[in-house]
Amino acid sequence: MVNRLRLGTDERRAQLLGLGLRLFNERAYDAISIDDIAAAAGISKGLLYHYFSSKHVFYVETVKVAAEELIARTRAPDELPPEQKLTRALDGYLDYVEQNSRAFLTLMRSGVGVDAEVSEVMERTRRALIKRIVEQGLGLGAPRPILRVALRAWIGFVEGASLDWLEHRDVPRVELRALLASALANALQTAGVP
Amino acid sequence: MVNRLRLGTDERRAQLLGLGLRLFNERAYDAISIDDIAAAAGISKGLLYHYFSSKHVFYVETVKVAAEELIARTRAPDELPPEQKLTRALDGYLDYVEQNSRAFLTLMRSGVGVDAEVSEVMERTRRALIKRIVEQGLGLGAPRPILRVALRAWIGFVEGASLDWLEHRDVPRVELRALLASALANALQTAGVP
């Protein structure tokens, strides 16, 4: 309750979203009520509604935060050589989905709470990752159509692989990373990138 | 109304599902009411409810029919050489998603109506396609983990590519098919399949 008095609006919002990320990763969307969230945050339901008008709105906002975090975690220092950059980016991705595996699996399986709005956040995130590969990885402006398709396809490859990897947990990370890197190299080559 | 008297239960059900596939491909899920479906079928709302207890149940059943159709369309004659088999299967897939592009895009983007149940149908379909590649394409029993991951990843690749292809329609089908085939060959090779 001391916190309640001290936190500013932005801080409170950020604190709630951080809490939401943890809750949605620990339990199913349906198993979490607005009361649970308010109780976990140590605030009243009324105050929670002041920040987020519904559980679904709250969920969408946590997905946006998660997407930003994923984009940040897959950013590799510019000065690294291309191959190391890719390794670093893939590790960042795999670390993140591993640490948030339940939330990631729910999201990918269109678990309850996933709708067109959440899906749009996901697609926007994929576009941001593709843009980074094109501009920073390949040093191109806009990709030609076949390259754009190839990169969107590769993102699907990474997601499909991650889903299966997290579900079964019987493939060493280093083998998975090699599979993802090889698929990217092959997709680029097929799309005519030298 | 003549039809109404003549059709048996199974025929009526099949007719309704065929109609559903068409309707969900023409219009958004939210833009279709139970009344629209009944009217299009020339039956009463009561009779429609006799077959499907809600619009969502009806939608899930149409997705199941679509999944079976997709599995059938991607089946290539056993006597074809492997490469031609793959070409045939990929063409079957691309034909199907092209003919049902609106429904496919909605499904993949978790449009309204897509939930954990629909998602489970989609995942089951992916598993059936992977099983066929493993057993009939590669002549193996169960895949080793890395091969299973690689094939699940490749299905994600095909879906990602199809989504982008249908959204932009600026890549010739033959180039797309070559991209998909190359990605499969590379994934198999990386997974240690000779």
Short mmCIF file of C-alpha atoms in Angstrom, two decimals:
data_model
loop_
_atom_site.label_atom_id
_atom_site.label_comp_id
_atom_site.label_asym_id
_atom_site.label_seq_id
_atom_site.Cartn_x
_atom_site.Cartn_y
_atom_site.Cartn_z
CA MET A 1 0.00 0.00 0.00
CA VAL A 2 2.98 2.23 0.43
CA ASN A 3 3.73 1.60 -3.23
CA ARG A 4 0.26 2.65 -4.15
CA LEU A 5 0.86 6.10 -2.82
CA ARG A 6 4.28 6.55 -4.26
CA LEU A 7 4.10 5.26 -7.83
CA GLY A 8 3.37 7.68 -10.66
CA THR A 9 1.00 6.80 -13.51
CA ASP A 10 3.66 5.53 -15.91
CA GLU A 11 5.48 3.59 -13.25
CA ARG A 12 2.27 2.01 -12.01
CA ARG A 13 1.31 1.05 -15.54
CA ALA A 14 4.73 -0.47 -16.20
CA GLN A 15 4.59 -2.33 -12.89
CA LEU A 16 1.17 -3.76 -13.75
CA LEU A 17 2.29 -4.86 -17.21
CA GLY A 18 5.37 -6.55 -15.76
CA LEU A 19 3.11 -8.36 -13.32
CA GLY A 20 0.79 -9.32 -16.17
CA LEU A 21 3.63 -10.83 -18.18
CA ARG A 22 4.52 -12.99 -15.20
CA LEU A 23 0.91 -14.01 -14.45
CA PHE A 24 0.03 -14.87 -18.07
CA ASN A 25 3.17 -16.97 -18.24
CA GLU A 26 2.36 -18.82 -15.00
CA ARG A 27 -1.30 -19.55 -15.54
CA ALA A 28 -3.85 -19.86 -18.33
CA TYR A 29 -5.64 -16.69 -19.41
CA ASP A 30 -8.96 -18.11 -18.25
CA ALA A 31 -7.55 -19.01 -14.83
CA ILE A 32 -6.67 -15.37 -14.10
CA SER A 33 -9.31 -12.89 -12.98
CA ILE A 34 -9.18 -9.13 -12.68
CA ASP A 35 -9.38 -9.72 -8.92
CA ASP A 36 -6.25 -11.88 -9.03
CA ILE A 37 -4.37 -9.21 -10.92
CA ALA A 38 -5.44 -6.45 -8.54
CA ALA A 39 -4.60 -8.61 -5.51
CA ALA A 40 -1.17 -9.51 -6.89
CA ALA A 41 -0.48 -5.83 -7.54
CA GLY A 42 -1.74 -4.83 -4.09
CA ILE A 43 -4.18 -2.33 -5.56
CA SER A 44 -7.97 -2.08 -5.77
CA LYS A 45 -9.93 -3.45 -8.69
CA GLY A 46 -11.11 0.10 -9.34
CA LEU A 47 -7.58 1.39 -9.71
CA LEU A 48 -6.71 -1.49 -12.04
CA TYR A 49 -9.72 -0.62 -14.22
CA HIS A 50 -8.47 2.94 -14.27
CA TYR A 51 -5.40 1.70 -16.16
CA PHE A 52 -6.95 -1.12 -18.21
CA SER A 53 -10.64 -1.22 -19.08
CA SER A 54 -10.84 -5.03 -19.27
CA LYS A 55 -8.80 -8.19 -18.81
CA HIS A 56 -8.53 -8.48 -22.57
CA VAL A 57 -7.19 -4.95 -22.95
CA PHE A 58 -4.69 -5.74 -20.21
CA TYR A 59 -3.67 -8.91 -22.05
CA VAL A 60 -3.19 -7.10 -25.36
CA GLU A 61 -1.00 -4.54 -23.63
CA THR A 62 1.17 -7.24 -22.06
CA VAL A 63 1.60 -8.83 -25.51
CA LYS A 64 2.76 -5.45 -26.84
CA VAL A 65 5.33 -5.19 -24.05
CA ALA A 66 6.47 -8.76 -24.74
CA ALA A 67 6.83 -7.96 -28.44
CA GLU A 68 8.99 -4.91 -27.69
CA GLU A 69 11.11 -6.99 -25.36
CA LEU A 70 11.55 -9.66 -28.05
CA ILE A 71 12.65 -7.03 -30.55
CA ALA A 72 15.13 -5.64 -28.03
CA ARG A 73 16.50 -9.06 -27.09
CA THR A 74 17.20 -9.99 -30.71
CA ARG A 75 19.19 -6.84 -31.37
CA ALA A 76 22.89 -7.61 -31.77
CA PRO A 77 25.72 -5.06 -31.63
CA ASP A 78 26.37 -3.56 -35.07
CA GLU A 79 30.09 -4.15 -34.86
CA LEU A 80 29.79 -7.95 -34.71
CA PRO A 81 30.49 -9.91 -37.90
CA PRO A 82 27.25 -11.06 -39.65
CA GLU A 83 27.41 -14.68 -38.50
CA GLN A 84 27.96 -13.80 -34.88
CA LYS A 85 25.20 -11.24 -35.12
CA LEU A 86 22.81 -13.94 -36.28
CA THR A 87 23.93 -16.31 -33.53
CA ARG A 88 23.42 -13.59 -30.96
CA ALA A 89 20.00 -12.67 -32.33
CA LEU A 90 18.85 -16.29 -32.42
CA ASP A 91 20.07 -16.85 -28.87
CA GLY A 92 18.20 -13.75 -27.80
CA TYR A 93 15.04 -15.11 -29.41
CA LEU A 94 15.40 -18.60 -27.98
CA ASP A 95 16.23 -17.30 -24.49
CA TYR A 96 13.15 -15.15 -24.55
CA VAL A 97 10.70 -17.79 -25.73
CA GLU A 98 12.23 -20.29 -23.31
CA GLN A 99 11.82 -17.93 -20.37
CA ASN A 100 8.27 -17.14 -21.43
CA SER A 101 7.40 -20.52 -22.81
CA ARG A 102 3.89 -20.84 -21.46
CA ALA A 103 2.86 -17.42 -22.70
CA PHE A 104 4.55 -18.07 -26.06
CA LEU A 105 2.84 -21.44 -26.53
CA THR A 106 -0.56 -19.96 -25.64
CA LEU A 107 -0.03 -17.10 -28.06
CA MET A 108 1.06 -19.36 -30.92
CA ARG A 109 -1.74 -21.82 -30.34
CA SER A 110 -4.37 -19.06 -30.41
CA GLY A 111 -5.18 -19.84 -26.82
CA VAL A 112 -8.07 -17.93 -25.29
CA GLY A 113 -7.42 -14.20 -25.36
CA VAL A 114 -5.80 -14.31 -28.80
CA ASP A 115 -7.85 -12.46 -31.37
CA ALA A 116 -7.37 -10.25 -34.41
CA GLU A 117 -5.92 -7.45 -32.29
CA VAL A 118 -3.30 -9.67 -30.64
CA SER A 119 -2.60 -11.22 -34.00
CA GLU A 120 -1.94 -7.79 -35.48
CA VAL A 121 0.63 -7.10 -32.74
CA MET A 122 2.32 -10.39 -33.65
CA GLU A 123 2.35 -9.59 -37.36
CA ARG A 124 3.75 -6.12 -36.67
CA THR A 125 6.53 -7.71 -34.62
CA ARG A 126 7.37 -10.08 -37.48
CA ARG A 127 7.52 -7.14 -39.89
CA ALA A 128 9.88 -5.29 -37.52
CA LEU A 129 12.20 -8.32 -37.37
CA ILE A 130 12.13 -8.68 -41.16
CA LYS A 131 12.85 -4.97 -41.62
CA ARG A 132 15.87 -5.27 -39.35
CA ILE A 133 17.23 -8.27 -41.28
CA VAL A 134 16.74 -6.45 -44.58
CA GLU A 135 18.15 -3.09 -43.54
CA GLN A 136 20.79 -3.91 -40.97
CA GLY A 137 21.61 -7.51 -41.85
CA LEU A 138 21.60 -7.19 -45.63
CA GLY A 139 22.07 -3.45 -46.01
CA LEU A 140 19.14 -3.19 -48.44
CA GLY A 141 16.33 -0.65 -48.68
CA ALA A 142 13.07 -2.42 -49.45
CA PRO A 143 13.27 -6.16 -50.19
CA ARG A 144 12.23 -7.52 -53.57
CA PRO A 145 8.97 -9.51 -53.34
CA ILE A 146 10.60 -12.95 -53.34
CA LEU A 147 12.99 -11.88 -50.56
CA ARG A 148 10.11 -10.47 -48.53
CA VAL A 149 8.22 -13.76 -48.92
CA ALA A 150 11.33 -15.76 -48.04
CA LEU A 151 11.93 -13.79 -44.86
CA ARG A 152 8.30 -13.96 -43.76
CA ALA A 153 8.48 -17.69 -44.41
CA TRP A 154 11.64 -17.96 -42.33
CA ILE A 155 9.96 -16.22 -39.40
CA GLY A 156 7.28 -18.92 -39.67
CA PHE A 157 10.06 -21.50 -39.65
CA VAL A 158 11.55 -20.04 -36.47
CA GLU A 159 8.14 -19.98 -34.78
CA GLY A 160 7.25 -23.51 -35.83
CA ALA A 161 10.63 -24.79 -34.66
CA SER A 162 10.37 -22.92 -31.35
CA LEU A 163 6.89 -24.31 -30.68
CA ASP A 164 8.00 -27.88 -31.24
CA TRP A 165 11.23 -27.36 -29.31
CA LEU A 166 9.43 -25.96 -26.28
CA GLU A 167 6.78 -28.67 -26.38
CA HIS A 168 9.20 -31.58 -26.53
CA ARG A 169 12.45 -30.22 -25.11
CA ASP A 170 14.46 -33.05 -26.64
CA VAL A 171 16.67 -31.11 -29.06
CA PRO A 172 19.83 -29.32 -27.85
CA ARG A 173 19.67 -25.57 -28.31
CA VAL A 174 22.84 -25.55 -30.42
CA GLU A 175 21.30 -27.97 -32.94
CA LEU A 176 18.14 -25.91 -33.13
CA ARG A 177 20.11 -22.72 -33.67
CA ALA A 178 22.09 -24.35 -36.46
CA LEU A 179 18.83 -25.45 -38.10
CA LEU A 180 17.44 -21.90 -37.96
CA ALA A 181 20.65 -20.33 -39.26
CA SER A 182 20.89 -22.81 -42.12
CA ALA A 183 17.26 -22.22 -43.08
CA LEU A 184 17.90 -18.46 -43.23
CA ALA A 185 21.03 -18.85 -45.36
CA ASN A 186 19.14 -21.15 -47.72
CA ALA A 187 16.09 -18.88 -47.94
CA LEU A 188 18.29 -15.89 -48.75
CA GLN A 189 20.15 -17.86 -51.39
CA THR A 190 16.94 -19.09 -53.00
CA ALA A 191 15.67 -15.51 -53.00
CA GLY A 192 18.76 -14.46 -54.93
CA VAL A 193 20.65 -12.70 -52.16
CA PRO A 194 24.37 -13.20 -52.77
CA MET B 1 -37.80 -26.57 -49.78
CA VAL B 2 -37.94 -29.67 -51.91
CA ASN B 3 -34.37 -30.37 -50.82
CA ARG B 4 -35.36 -30.06 -47.22
CA LEU B 5 -37.70 -32.97 -47.52
CA ARG B 6 -35.39 -35.15 -49.52
CA LEU B 7 -31.97 -34.82 -47.86
CA GLY B 8 -30.91 -37.33 -45.20
CA THR B 9 -29.10 -36.28 -42.05
CA ASP B 10 -25.58 -36.84 -43.34
CA GLU B 11 -26.28 -35.24 -46.68
CA ARG B 12 -27.84 -32.23 -45.04
CA ARG B 13 -24.89 -31.87 -42.69
CA ALA B 14 -22.44 -32.12 -45.57
CA GLN B 15 -24.44 -29.61 -47.59
CA LEU B 16 -24.44 -27.15 -44.68
CA LEU B 17 -20.72 -27.51 -44.15
CA GLY B 18 -20.04 -26.94 -47.85
CA LEU B 19 -22.17 -23.83 -47.67
CA GLY B 20 -20.29 -22.72 -44.52
CA LEU B 21 -16.94 -23.07 -46.26
CA ARG B 22 -18.17 -20.81 -49.03
CA LEU B 23 -19.73 -18.24 -46.69
CA PHE B 24 -16.72 -18.01 -44.33
CA ASN B 25 -14.52 -17.51 -47.37
CA GLU B 26 -16.73 -14.76 -48.79
CA ARG B 27 -17.39 -12.75 -45.67
CA ALA B 28 -15.90 -12.10 -42.24
CA TYR B 29 -17.00 -14.40 -39.43
CA ASP B 30 -18.64 -11.49 -37.61
CA ALA B 31 -20.57 -10.46 -40.72
CA ILE B 32 -22.34 -13.82 -40.92
CA SER B 33 -25.30 -14.61 -38.68
CA ILE B 34 -27.04 -17.90 -38.00
CA ASP B 35 -30.01 -16.38 -39.88
CA ASP B 36 -27.82 -15.80 -42.95
CA ILE B 37 -26.65 -19.38 -42.89
CA ALA B 38 -30.17 -20.77 -42.52
CA ALA B 39 -31.46 -18.49 -45.28
CA ALA B 40 -28.63 -19.45 -47.63
CA ALA B 41 -29.36 -23.12 -46.96
CA GLY B 42 -33.12 -22.63 -47.40
CA ILE B 43 -33.87 -24.17 -44.03
CA SER B 44 -35.23 -22.88 -40.74
CA LYS B 45 -32.99 -21.60 -37.98
CA GLY B 46 -34.37 -24.37 -35.80
CA LEU B 47 -33.24 -27.06 -38.20
CA LEU B 48 -29.80 -25.47 -38.47
CA TYR B 49 -29.50 -25.53 -34.66
CA HIS B 50 -30.46 -29.18 -34.78
CA TYR B 51 -27.22 -29.82 -36.66
CA PHE B 52 -24.93 -27.20 -35.07
CA SER B 53 -25.57 -25.80 -31.61
CA SER B 54 -23.92 -22.42 -32.29
CA LYS B 55 -22.22 -20.39 -34.99
CA HIS B 56 -18.88 -21.16 -33.39
CA VAL B 57 -19.53 -24.92 -33.42
CA PHE B 58 -20.52 -24.59 -37.08
CA TYR B 59 -17.29 -22.69 -37.79
CA VAL B 60 -15.12 -25.28 -36.05
CA GLU B 61 -16.79 -28.02 -38.11
CA THR B 62 -16.13 -26.16 -41.37
CA VAL B 63 -12.46 -25.79 -40.36
CA LYS B 64 -12.33 -29.57 -39.82
CA VAL B 65 -13.76 -30.17 -43.29
CA ALA B 66 -11.27 -27.68 -44.78
CA ALA B 67 -8.41 -29.46 -43.00
CA GLU B 68 -9.47 -32.83 -44.41
CA GLU B 69 -9.72 -31.31 -47.85
CA LEU B 70 -6.24 -29.83 -47.53
CA ILE B 71 -4.84 -33.20 -46.51
CA ALA B 72 -6.57 -34.83 -49.50
CA ARG B 73 -5.41 -32.15 -51.96
CA THR B 74 -1.76 -32.53 -50.93
CA ARG B 75 -1.74 -36.28 -51.48
CA ALA B 76 0.32 -37.24 -54.52
CA PRO B 77 0.20 -40.63 -56.30
CA ASP B 78 2.66 -43.07 -54.73
CA GLU B 79 4.15 -44.02 -58.09
CA LEU B 80 5.49 -40.55 -58.83
CA PRO B 81 9.21 -39.90 -58.30
CA PRO B 82 9.89 -37.99 -55.02
CA GLU B 83 10.52 -34.61 -56.62
CA GLN B 84 7.35 -34.71 -58.69
CA LYS B 85 5.45 -35.85 -55.64
CA LEU B 86 6.62 -32.79 -53.74
CA THR B 87 5.76 -30.48 -56.64
CA ARG B 88 2.31 -32.04 -56.86
CA ALA B 89 1.75 -31.75 -53.09
CA LEU B 90 2.90 -28.13 -53.00
CA ASP B 91 0.67 -27.26 -55.93
CA GLY B 92 -2.24 -28.92 -54.16
CA TYR B 93 -1.53 -26.84 -51.08
CA LEU B 94 -1.12 -23.56 -52.95
CA ASP B 95 -4.22 -24.19 -55.07
CA TYR B 96 -6.24 -24.81 -51.98
CA VAL B 97 -5.09 -21.77 -50.01
CA GLU B 98 -5.48 -19.61 -53.10
CA GLN B 99 -9.04 -20.78 -53.67
CA ASN B 100 -9.85 -20.25 -50.02
CA SER B 101 -7.63 -17.27 -49.44
CA ARG B 102 -9.94 -15.21 -47.30
CA ALA B 103 -10.73 -18.09 -44.96
CA PHE B 104 -7.05 -19.05 -44.84
CA LEU B 105 -5.91 -15.52 -44.01
CA THR B 106 -8.54 -15.19 -41.29
CA LEU B 107 -7.53 -18.52 -39.79
CA MET B 108 -3.81 -17.71 -39.82
CA ARG B 109 -4.32 -14.24 -38.40
CA SER B 110 -6.42 -15.58 -35.53
CA GLY B 111 -9.37 -13.68 -36.87
CA VAL B 112 -12.53 -13.76 -34.78
CA GLY B 113 -13.76 -17.32 -34.36
CA VAL B 114 -10.27 -18.74 -33.98
CA ASP B 115 -9.67 -20.14 -30.52
CA ALA B 116 -7.90 -23.03 -28.84
CA GLU B 117 -10.28 -25.56 -30.43
CA VAL B 118 -9.72 -24.29 -33.96
CA SER B 119 -6.02 -24.06 -33.23
CA GLU B 120 -5.99 -27.72 -32.16
CA VAL B 121 -7.55 -28.71 -35.52
CA MET B 122 -4.79 -26.74 -37.27
CA GLU B 123 -2.04 -28.37 -35.22
CA ARG B 124 -3.52 -31.83 -35.86
CA THR B 125 -3.50 -31.09 -39.59
CA ARG B 126 0.16 -30.06 -39.42
CA ARG B 127 0.98 -33.30 -37.60
CA ALA B 128 -0.83 -35.31 -40.29
CA LEU B 129 1.17 -33.58 -43.03
CA ILE B 130 4.43 -34.18 -41.16
CA LYS B 131 3.55 -37.84 -40.59
CA ARG B 132 2.95 -38.28 -44.30
CA ILE B 133 6.29 -36.71 -45.23
CA VAL B 134 8.07 -38.91 -42.69
CA GLU B 135 6.35 -42.18 -43.54
CA GLN B 136 5.57 -41.91 -47.22
CA GLY B 137 8.10 -39.32 -48.35
CA LEU B 138 11.09 -40.53 -46.37
CA GLY B 139 10.02 -44.10 -45.62
CA LEU B 140 10.81 -43.73 -41.92
CA GLY B 141 8.89 -44.83 -38.85
CA ALA B 142 9.04 -42.12 -36.20
CA PRO B 143 11.29 -39.12 -36.92
CA ARG B 144 14.27 -38.34 -34.68
CA PRO B 145 13.66 -35.19 -32.61
CA ILE B 146 15.71 -32.85 -34.82
CA LEU B 147 13.87 -34.10 -37.92
CA ARG B 148 10.51 -33.61 -36.21
CA VAL B 149 11.49 -30.05 -35.27
CA ALA B 150 12.78 -29.39 -38.80
CA LEU B 151 9.53 -30.55 -40.40
CA ARG B 152 7.33 -28.63 -37.99
CA ALA B 153 9.49 -25.60 -38.75
CA TRP B 154 9.08 -26.16 -42.47
CA ILE B 155 5.29 -26.24 -42.12
CA GLY B 156 5.62 -22.84 -40.45
CA PHE B 157 7.74 -21.74 -43.39
CA VAL B 158 5.05 -22.84 -45.87
CA GLU B 159 2.35 -21.06 -43.89
CA GLY B 160 4.35 -17.86 -43.52
CA ALA B 161 5.18 -17.85 -47.21
CA SER B 162 1.56 -18.54 -48.18
CA LEU B 163 0.28 -15.72 -46.00
CA ASP B 164 2.65 -13.20 -47.53
CA TRP B 165 2.05 -14.52 -51.04
CA LEU B 166 -1.73 -14.23 -50.72
CA GLU B 167 -1.52 -10.79 -49.16
CA HIS B 168 0.73 -9.27 -51.81
CA ARG B 169 0.23 -11.47 -54.88
CA ASP B 170 3.43 -10.22 -56.47
CA VAL B 171 5.45 -13.44 -56.60
CA PRO B 172 4.91 -16.01 -59.37
CA ARG B 173 3.67 -19.34 -58.08
CA VAL B 174 6.60 -21.21 -59.61
CA GLU B 175 9.12 -19.10 -57.68
CA LEU B 176 7.23 -19.61 -54.46
CA ARG B 177 7.09 -23.35 -55.03
CA ALA B 178 10.83 -23.44 -55.65
CA LEU B 179 11.41 -21.54 -52.40
CA LEU B 180 9.30 -24.03 -50.45
CA ALA B 181 10.92 -27.07 -52.06
CA SER B 182 14.41 -25.71 -51.45
CA ALA B 183 13.59 -24.97 -47.81
CA LEU B 184 12.40 -28.55 -47.33
CA ALA B 185 15.50 -30.05 -48.94
CA ASN B 186 17.70 -27.85 -46.77
CA ALA B 187 15.79 -28.60 -43.57
CA LEU B 188 16.05 -32.34 -44.24
CA GLN B 189 19.74 -32.06 -44.94
CA THR B 190 20.38 -30.04 -41.78
CA ALA B 191 18.42 -32.64 -39.82
CA GLY B 192 20.74 -35.32 -41.16
CA VAL B 193 18.41 -36.97 -43.67
CA PRO B 194 20.54 -38.19 -46.57
#
